[in-house]
Tab-separated table of C-alpha atoms in Angstrom:
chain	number	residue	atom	x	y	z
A	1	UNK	CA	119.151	126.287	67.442
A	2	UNK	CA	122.129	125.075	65.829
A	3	UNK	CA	123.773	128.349	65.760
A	4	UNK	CA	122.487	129.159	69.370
A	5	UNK	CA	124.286	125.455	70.300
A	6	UNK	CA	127.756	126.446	68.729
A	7	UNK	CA	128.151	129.778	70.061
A	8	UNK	CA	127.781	128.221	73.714
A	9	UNK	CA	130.174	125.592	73.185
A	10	UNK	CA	132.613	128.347	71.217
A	11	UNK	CA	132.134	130.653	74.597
A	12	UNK	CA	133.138	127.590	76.873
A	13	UNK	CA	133.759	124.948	75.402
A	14	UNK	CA	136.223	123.498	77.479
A	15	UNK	CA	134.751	124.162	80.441
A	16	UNK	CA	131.277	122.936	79.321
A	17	UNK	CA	132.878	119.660	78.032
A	18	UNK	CA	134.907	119.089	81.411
A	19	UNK	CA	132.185	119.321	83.435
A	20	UNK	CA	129.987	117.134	81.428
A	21	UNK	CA	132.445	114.505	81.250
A	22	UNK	CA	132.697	114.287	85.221
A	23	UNK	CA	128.857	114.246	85.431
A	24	UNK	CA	128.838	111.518	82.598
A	25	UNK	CA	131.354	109.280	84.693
A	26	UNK	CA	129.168	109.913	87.712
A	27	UNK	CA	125.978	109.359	86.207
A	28	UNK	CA	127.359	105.943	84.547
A	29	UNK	CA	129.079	105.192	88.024
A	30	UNK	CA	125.664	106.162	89.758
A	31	UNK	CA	123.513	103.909	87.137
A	32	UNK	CA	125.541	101.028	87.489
A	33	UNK	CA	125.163	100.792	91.311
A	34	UNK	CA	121.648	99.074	90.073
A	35	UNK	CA	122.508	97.713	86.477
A	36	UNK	CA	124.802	94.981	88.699
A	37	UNK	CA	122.955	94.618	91.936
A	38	UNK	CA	122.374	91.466	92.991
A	39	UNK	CA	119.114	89.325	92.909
A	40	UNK	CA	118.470	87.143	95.810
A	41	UNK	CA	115.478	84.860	95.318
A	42	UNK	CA	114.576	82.637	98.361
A	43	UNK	CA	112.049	80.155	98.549
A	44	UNK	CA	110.699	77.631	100.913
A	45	UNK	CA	109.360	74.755	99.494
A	46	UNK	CA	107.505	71.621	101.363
A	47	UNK	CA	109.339	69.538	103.725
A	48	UNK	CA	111.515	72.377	105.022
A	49	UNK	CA	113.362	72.983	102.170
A	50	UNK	CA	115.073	75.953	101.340
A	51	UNK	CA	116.514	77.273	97.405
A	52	UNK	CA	117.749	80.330	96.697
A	53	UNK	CA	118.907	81.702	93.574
A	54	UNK	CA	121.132	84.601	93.613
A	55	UNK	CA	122.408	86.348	90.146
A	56	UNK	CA	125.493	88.109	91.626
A	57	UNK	CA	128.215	90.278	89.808
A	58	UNK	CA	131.527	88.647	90.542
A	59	UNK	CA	133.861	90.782	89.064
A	60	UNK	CA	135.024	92.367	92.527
A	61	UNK	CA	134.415	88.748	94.243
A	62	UNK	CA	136.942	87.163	91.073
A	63	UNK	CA	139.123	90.698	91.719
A	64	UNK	CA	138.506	91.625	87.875
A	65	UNK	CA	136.423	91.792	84.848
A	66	UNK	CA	138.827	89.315	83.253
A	67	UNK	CA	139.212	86.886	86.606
A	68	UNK	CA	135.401	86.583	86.071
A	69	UNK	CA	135.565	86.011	82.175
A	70	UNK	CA	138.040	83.332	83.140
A	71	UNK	CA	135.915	81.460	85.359
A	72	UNK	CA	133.445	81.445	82.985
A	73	UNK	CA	134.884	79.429	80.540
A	74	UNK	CA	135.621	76.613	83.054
A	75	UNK	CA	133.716	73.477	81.435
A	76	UNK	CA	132.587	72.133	85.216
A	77	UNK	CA	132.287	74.589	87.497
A	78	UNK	CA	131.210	72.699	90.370
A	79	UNK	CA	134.910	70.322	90.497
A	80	UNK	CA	136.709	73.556	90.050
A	81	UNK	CA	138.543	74.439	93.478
A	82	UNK	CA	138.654	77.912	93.248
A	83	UNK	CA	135.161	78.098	92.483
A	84	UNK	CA	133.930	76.366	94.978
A	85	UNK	CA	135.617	78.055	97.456
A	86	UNK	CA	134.463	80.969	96.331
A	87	UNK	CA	130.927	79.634	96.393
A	88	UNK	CA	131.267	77.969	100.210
A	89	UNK	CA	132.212	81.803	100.825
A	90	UNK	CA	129.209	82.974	99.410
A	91	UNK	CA	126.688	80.105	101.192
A	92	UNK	CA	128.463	81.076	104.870
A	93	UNK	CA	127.704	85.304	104.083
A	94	UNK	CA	123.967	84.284	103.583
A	95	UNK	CA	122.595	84.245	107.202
A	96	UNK	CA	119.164	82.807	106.999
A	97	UNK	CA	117.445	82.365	110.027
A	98	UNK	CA	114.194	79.803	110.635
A	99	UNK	CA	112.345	79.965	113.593
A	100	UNK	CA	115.546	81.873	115.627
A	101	UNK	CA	117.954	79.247	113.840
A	102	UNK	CA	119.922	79.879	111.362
A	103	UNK	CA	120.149	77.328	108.188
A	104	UNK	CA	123.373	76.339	106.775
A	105	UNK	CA	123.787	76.985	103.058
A	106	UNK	CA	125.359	75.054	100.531
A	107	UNK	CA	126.243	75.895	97.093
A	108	UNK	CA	124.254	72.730	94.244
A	109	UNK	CA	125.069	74.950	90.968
A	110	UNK	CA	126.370	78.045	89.352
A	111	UNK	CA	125.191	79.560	85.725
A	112	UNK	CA	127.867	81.715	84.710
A	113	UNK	CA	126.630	84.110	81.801
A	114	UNK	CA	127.720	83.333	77.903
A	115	UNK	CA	128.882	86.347	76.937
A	116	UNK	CA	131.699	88.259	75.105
A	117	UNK	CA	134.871	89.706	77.390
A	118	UNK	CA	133.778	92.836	76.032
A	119	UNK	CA	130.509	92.404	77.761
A	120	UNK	CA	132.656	91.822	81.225
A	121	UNK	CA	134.750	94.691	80.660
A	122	UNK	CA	131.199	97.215	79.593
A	123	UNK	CA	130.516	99.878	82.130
A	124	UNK	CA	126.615	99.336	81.216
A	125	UNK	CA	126.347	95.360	80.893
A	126	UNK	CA	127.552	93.871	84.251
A	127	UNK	CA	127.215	90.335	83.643
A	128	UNK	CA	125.920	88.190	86.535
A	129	UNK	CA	126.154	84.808	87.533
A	130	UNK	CA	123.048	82.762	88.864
A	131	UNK	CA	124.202	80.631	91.851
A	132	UNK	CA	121.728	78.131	93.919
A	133	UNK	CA	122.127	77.383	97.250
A	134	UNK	CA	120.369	75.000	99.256
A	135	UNK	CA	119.518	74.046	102.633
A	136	UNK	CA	117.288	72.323	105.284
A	137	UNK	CA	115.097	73.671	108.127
A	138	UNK	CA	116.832	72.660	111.335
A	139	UNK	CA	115.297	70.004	113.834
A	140	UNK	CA	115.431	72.268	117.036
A	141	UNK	CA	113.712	75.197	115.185
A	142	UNK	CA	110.385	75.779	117.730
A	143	UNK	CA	106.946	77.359	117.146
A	144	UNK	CA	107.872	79.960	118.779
A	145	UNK	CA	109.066	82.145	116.303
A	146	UNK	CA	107.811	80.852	112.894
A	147	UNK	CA	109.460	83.622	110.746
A	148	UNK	CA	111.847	83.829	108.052
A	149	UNK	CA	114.531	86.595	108.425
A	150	UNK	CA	117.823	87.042	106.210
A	151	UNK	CA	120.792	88.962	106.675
A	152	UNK	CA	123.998	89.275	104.264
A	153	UNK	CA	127.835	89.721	105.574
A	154	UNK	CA	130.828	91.294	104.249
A	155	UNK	CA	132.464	87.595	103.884
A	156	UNK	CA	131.895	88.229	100.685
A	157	UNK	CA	131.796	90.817	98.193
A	158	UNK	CA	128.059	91.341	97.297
A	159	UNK	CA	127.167	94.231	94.878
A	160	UNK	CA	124.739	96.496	96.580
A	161	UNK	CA	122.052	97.085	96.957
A	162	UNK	CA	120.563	93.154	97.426
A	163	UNK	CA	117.135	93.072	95.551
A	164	UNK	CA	115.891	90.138	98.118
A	165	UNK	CA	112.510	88.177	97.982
A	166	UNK	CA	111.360	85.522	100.845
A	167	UNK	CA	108.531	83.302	99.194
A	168	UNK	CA	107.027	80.635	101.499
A	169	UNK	CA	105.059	78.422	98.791
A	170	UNK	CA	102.895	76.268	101.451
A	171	UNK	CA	101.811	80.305	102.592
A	172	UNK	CA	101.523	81.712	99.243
A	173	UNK	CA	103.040	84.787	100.759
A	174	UNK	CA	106.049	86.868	99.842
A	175	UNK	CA	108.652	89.975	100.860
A	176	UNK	CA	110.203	92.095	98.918
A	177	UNK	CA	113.065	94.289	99.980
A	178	UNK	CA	116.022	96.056	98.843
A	179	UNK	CA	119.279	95.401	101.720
A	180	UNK	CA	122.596	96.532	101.961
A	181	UNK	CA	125.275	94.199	103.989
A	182	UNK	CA	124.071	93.522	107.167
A	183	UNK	CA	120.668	95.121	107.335
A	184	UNK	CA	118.391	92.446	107.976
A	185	UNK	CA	115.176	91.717	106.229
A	186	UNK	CA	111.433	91.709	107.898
A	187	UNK	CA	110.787	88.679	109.589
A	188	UNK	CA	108.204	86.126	106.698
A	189	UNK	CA	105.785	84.821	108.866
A	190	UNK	CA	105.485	81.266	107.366
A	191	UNK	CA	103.963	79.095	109.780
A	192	UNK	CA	102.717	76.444	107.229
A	193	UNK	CA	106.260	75.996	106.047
A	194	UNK	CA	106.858	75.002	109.597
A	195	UNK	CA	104.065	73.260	109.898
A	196	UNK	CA	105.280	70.473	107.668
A	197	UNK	CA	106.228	68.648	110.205
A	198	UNK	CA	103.899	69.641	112.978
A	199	UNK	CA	106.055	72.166	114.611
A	200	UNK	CA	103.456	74.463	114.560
A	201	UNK	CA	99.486	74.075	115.017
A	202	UNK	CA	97.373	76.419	112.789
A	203	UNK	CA	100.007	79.436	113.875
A	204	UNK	CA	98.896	83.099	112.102
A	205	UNK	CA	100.985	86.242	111.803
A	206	UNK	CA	98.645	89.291	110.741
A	207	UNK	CA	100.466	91.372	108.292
A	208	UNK	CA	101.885	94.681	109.593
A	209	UNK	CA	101.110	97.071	106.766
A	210	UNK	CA	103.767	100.211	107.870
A	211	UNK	CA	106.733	98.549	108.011
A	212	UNK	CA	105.784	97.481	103.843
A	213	UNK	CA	104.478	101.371	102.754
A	214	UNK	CA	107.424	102.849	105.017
A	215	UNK	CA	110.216	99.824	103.207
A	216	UNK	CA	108.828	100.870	99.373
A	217	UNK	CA	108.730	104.479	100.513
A	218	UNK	CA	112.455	104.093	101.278
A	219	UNK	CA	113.139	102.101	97.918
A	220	UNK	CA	111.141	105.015	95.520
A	221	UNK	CA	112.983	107.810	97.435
A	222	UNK	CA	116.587	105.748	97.674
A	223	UNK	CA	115.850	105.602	93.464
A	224	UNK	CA	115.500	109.031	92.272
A	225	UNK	CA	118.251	110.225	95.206
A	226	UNK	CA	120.498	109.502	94.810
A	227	UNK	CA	120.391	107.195	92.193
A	228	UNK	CA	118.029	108.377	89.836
A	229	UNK	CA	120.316	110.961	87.788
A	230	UNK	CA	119.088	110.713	84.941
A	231	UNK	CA	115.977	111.637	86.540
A	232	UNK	CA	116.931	114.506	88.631
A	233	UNK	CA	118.613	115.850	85.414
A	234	UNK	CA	115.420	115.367	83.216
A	235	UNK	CA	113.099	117.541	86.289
A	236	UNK	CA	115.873	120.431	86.305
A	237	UNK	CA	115.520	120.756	82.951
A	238	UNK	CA	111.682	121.662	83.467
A	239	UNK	CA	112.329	123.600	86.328
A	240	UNK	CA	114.657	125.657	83.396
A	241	UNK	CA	112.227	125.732	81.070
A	242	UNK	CA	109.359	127.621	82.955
A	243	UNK	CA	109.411	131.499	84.241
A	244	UNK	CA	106.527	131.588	86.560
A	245	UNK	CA	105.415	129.962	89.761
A	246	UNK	CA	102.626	128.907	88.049
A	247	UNK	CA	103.536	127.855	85.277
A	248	UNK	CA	105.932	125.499	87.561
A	249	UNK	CA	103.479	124.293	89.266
A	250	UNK	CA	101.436	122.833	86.252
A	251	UNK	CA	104.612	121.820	84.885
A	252	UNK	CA	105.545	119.336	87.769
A	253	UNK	CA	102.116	118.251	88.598
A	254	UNK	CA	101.400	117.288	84.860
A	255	UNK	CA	105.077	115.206	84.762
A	256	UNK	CA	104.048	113.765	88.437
A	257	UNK	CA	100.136	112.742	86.905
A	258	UNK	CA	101.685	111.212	83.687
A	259	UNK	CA	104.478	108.877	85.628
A	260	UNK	CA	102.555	108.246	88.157
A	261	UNK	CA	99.603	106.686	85.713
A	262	UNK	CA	102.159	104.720	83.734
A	263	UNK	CA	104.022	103.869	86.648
A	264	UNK	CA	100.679	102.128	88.575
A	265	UNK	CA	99.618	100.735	84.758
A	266	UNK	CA	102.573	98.341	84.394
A	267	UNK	CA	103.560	97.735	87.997
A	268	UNK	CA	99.910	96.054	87.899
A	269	UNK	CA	101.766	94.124	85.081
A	270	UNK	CA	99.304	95.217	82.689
A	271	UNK	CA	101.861	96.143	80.007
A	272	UNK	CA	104.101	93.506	78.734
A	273	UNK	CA	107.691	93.551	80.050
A	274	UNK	CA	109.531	94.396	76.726
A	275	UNK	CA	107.946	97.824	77.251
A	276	UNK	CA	109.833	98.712	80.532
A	277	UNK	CA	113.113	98.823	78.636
A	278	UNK	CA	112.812	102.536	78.262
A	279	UNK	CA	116.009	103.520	79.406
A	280	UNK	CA	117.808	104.538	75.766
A	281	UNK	CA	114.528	106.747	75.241
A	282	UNK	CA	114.545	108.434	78.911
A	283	UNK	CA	118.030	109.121	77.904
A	284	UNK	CA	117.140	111.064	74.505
A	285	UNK	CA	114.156	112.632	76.175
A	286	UNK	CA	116.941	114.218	78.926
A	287	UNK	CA	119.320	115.381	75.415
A	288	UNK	CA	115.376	116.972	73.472
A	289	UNK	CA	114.508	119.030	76.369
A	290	UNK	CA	117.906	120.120	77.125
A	291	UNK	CA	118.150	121.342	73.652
A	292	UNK	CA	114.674	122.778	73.528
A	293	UNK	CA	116.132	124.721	76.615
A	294	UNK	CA	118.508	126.284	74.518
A	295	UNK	CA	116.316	128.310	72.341
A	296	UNK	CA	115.646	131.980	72.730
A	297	UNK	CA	112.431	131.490	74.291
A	298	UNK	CA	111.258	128.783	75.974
A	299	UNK	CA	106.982	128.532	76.205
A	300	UNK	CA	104.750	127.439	78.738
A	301	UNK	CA	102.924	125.122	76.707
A	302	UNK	CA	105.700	123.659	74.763
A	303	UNK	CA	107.121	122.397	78.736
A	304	UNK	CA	103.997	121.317	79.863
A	305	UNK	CA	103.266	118.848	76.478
A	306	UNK	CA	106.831	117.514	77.272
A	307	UNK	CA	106.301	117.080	81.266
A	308	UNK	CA	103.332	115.293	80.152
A	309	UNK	CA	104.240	113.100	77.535
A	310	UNK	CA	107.616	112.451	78.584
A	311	UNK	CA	106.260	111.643	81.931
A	312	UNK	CA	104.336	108.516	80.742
A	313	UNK	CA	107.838	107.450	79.450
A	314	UNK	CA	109.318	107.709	82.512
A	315	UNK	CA	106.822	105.858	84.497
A	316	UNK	CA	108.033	103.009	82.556
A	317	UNK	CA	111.405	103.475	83.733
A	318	UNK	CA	110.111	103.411	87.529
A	319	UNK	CA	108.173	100.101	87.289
A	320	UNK	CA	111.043	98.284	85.814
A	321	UNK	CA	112.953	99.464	88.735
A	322	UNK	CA	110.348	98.080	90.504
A	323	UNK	CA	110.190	94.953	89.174
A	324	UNK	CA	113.913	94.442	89.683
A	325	UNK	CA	113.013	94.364	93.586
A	326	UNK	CA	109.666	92.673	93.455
A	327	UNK	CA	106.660	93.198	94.970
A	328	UNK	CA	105.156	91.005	97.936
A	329	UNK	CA	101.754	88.890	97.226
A	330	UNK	CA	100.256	90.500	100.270
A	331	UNK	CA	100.154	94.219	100.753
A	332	UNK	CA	100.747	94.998	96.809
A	333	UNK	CA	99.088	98.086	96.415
A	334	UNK	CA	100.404	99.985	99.724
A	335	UNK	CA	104.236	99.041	98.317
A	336	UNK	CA	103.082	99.937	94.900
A	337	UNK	CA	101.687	103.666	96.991
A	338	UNK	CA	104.959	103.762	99.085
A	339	UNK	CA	107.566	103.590	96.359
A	340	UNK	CA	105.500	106.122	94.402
A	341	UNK	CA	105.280	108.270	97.094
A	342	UNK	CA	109.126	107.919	97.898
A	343	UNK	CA	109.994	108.717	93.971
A	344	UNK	CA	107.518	112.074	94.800
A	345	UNK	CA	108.942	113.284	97.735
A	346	UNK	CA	112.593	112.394	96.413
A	347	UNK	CA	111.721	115.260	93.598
A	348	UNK	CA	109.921	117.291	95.732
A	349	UNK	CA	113.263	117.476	97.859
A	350	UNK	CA	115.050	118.238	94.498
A	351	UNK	CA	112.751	120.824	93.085
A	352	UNK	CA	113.218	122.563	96.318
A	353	UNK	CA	116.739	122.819	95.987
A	354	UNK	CA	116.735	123.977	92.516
A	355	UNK	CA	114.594	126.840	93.673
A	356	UNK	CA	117.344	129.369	94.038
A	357	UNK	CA	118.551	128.495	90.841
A	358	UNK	CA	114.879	129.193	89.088
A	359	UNK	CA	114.172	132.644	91.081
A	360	UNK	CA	117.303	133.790	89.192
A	361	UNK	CA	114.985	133.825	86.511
A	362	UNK	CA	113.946	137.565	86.500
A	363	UNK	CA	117.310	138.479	85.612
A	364	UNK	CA	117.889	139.421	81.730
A	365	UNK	CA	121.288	136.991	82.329
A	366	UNK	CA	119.818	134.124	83.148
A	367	UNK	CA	118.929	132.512	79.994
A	368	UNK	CA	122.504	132.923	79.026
A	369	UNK	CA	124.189	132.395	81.644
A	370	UNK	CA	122.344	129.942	83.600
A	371	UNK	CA	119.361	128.041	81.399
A	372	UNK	CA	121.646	127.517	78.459
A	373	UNK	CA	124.937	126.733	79.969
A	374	UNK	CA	123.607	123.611	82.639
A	375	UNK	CA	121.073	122.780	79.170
A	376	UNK	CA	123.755	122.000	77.045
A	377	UNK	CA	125.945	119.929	79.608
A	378	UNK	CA	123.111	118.162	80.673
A	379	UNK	CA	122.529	117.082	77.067
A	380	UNK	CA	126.113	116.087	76.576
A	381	UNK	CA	125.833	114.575	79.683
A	382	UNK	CA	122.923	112.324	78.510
A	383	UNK	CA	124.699	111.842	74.736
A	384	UNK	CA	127.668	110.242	76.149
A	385	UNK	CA	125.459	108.195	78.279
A	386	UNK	CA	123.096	107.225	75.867
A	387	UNK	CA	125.995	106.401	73.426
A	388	UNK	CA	127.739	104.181	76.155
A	389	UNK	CA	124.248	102.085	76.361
A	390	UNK	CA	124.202	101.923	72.655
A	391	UNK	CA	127.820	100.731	72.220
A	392	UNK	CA	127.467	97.967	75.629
């Protein structure tokens, strides 16, 4: 293999290592769209009380890496001007509405993170601060609309997409969704919370299942495309590694069994957390297949072991994307079926593209000019990444 890898690189090298270091810088770009989204947690408490807790990237909000790092060494945050304004900017962007009225925000405390300026400056760490914000149910909300809606503005700089959860604690009911700047979230029915105070009597809201399957559906399918590269990149190498339609077949549908099983298995939260951080292993599993690709021949069997047992891997990777979104108390196994079926039909769409690439197969070039050149930038692709996540 060895010899088979240098006499690629010797036929094209530059061109090989060009193109890998544009799909490196894309995939790291691509990656770190979700390494520094922003966590919004909102939750109403008795007596119409509202906290959220948001863990936001500030480096664009501070206008750099080292504006941020700055700030963070201020001993007392909450006395220091700039800050604050930058925090009363924050509170007015968060439009939270209660029963049709919206609830003024104030900044009580920012966390900034204790870390290195190298850990500002990482294109794989992203620091975050946690900020809470407070707030107070208005006195001319009315019963008629007992539901909890959010929406965030561009009067500030938040780093998209918004992983946002409404939890009403008298309701014991939550909502999960991923936002960009001004979508707005489902309405939270939450009539106890209202009811605090007797603004409403015994008030219900059945839960509308579609919009929750058709939301996760969105969030699985928004994950693999476009943001899942490395996981596009780890499917095209299958799709290189098998000749016939068959074969195919059983390739995908053993990789689609294998995540999907892990994938349901700890988004039940029936693994402990520490084993969702699978991303430095995805990574080398994307640089052995690539390089497996680059053999002579390339079997059957040998692609269907790896679909399968690489699959379980990657299932790991998808529920801790999951869990960086959370998943609502009610309806927990239709989100858990909708984001699954998004990440499926995301790779569907992709295997159907790659199609013309694969039916080249029956010519005697394309293992030389086709399997082995996109195997080997794909695995340089996924070394430079994989050393970037070491080194941050």
């Amino acid at each position: 293999m060895l010899v088979q890898v240098r006499r690629i690189l010797s036929s094209g090298s530059k061109v090989f290592i060009a193109l890998a270091a544009m799909l490196a810088l894309s995939a790291a770009s691509a990656n770190a769209h979700l390494l520094n989204m922003s966590r919004i947690d909102i939750m109403l408490i008795d007596e119409q009380q509202v906290l959220i807790t948001a863990q936001l990237d500030l480096t664009r909000a501070f206008g750099s890496a080292d504006a941020f790092f700055e700030a963070a060494q201020v001993s007392s945050p909450m006395r220091d001007a700039m800050i604050i304004t930058k925090l009363a900017t924050a509170a007015q962007a968060i439009e939270l509405f209660a029963g049709g009225v919206r609830i003024d925000l104030r900044a009580t405390d920012i966390e900034f993170p204790v870390v290195a300026l190298a850990d500002f400056r990482s294109p794989l760490e992203w620091p975050r601060a946690t900020i809470t914000f407070a707030g107070i149910l208005p006195s001319q909300s009315t019963p008629t609309d007992a539901g909890i809606q959010v929406r965030f503005t561009d009067g500030f700089v938040f780093e998209e997409p918004l992983a946002t959860t409404i939890r009403s604690l008298p309701d014991g009911v939550s909502k999960s969704r991923w936002l960009v700047t001004f979508q707005r979230s489902p309405v939270v029915a939450a009539p106890n919370w209202f009811a605090v105070t007797g603004l409403t009597a015994g008030m219900t809201r059945p839960v509308d299942a579609a919009p929750v399957f058709v939301d996760y559906f969105n969030i699985g399918f928004w994950h693999i495309v476009p943001a899942g590269i490395d996981h596009l990149l780890f499917v095209l190498t299958l799709v290189l590694a098998v000749r016939l339609i068959k074969s195919l077949l059983i390739v995908l549908s053993l990789y689609t069994l294998a995540h999907s099983l892990s994938f349901a298995i700890a988004a039940l939260g029936l693994l402990p957390p520490a084993m969702l951080q699978v991303e430095p292993l995805i990574l080398l599993s994307i640089v052995v297949t690539a390089l497996l690709n680059c053999r002579t021949r390339s079997t059957a069997t040998h692609a269907s072991l790896l679909a399968f047992g690489l699959g379980l891997l990657h299932g790991l990777g998808f529920a801790n994307a999951l869990a960086g979104s959370g998943l609502p108390t009610e309806q927990r196994l239709l989100s858990l079926l909708g984001f699954n079926m998004g990440v499926e039909a995301a790779q569907l769409l992709w295997v159907a593209l790659l199609l013309p690439i694969w039916w080249s197969y029956r010519y005697p070039w394309f293992v030389s000019r086709v399997r082995r050149p996109i195997s080997m930038v794909i695995a340089l692709i996924a070394i430079a990444w994989l050393v970037m996540h070491i080194q941050g």
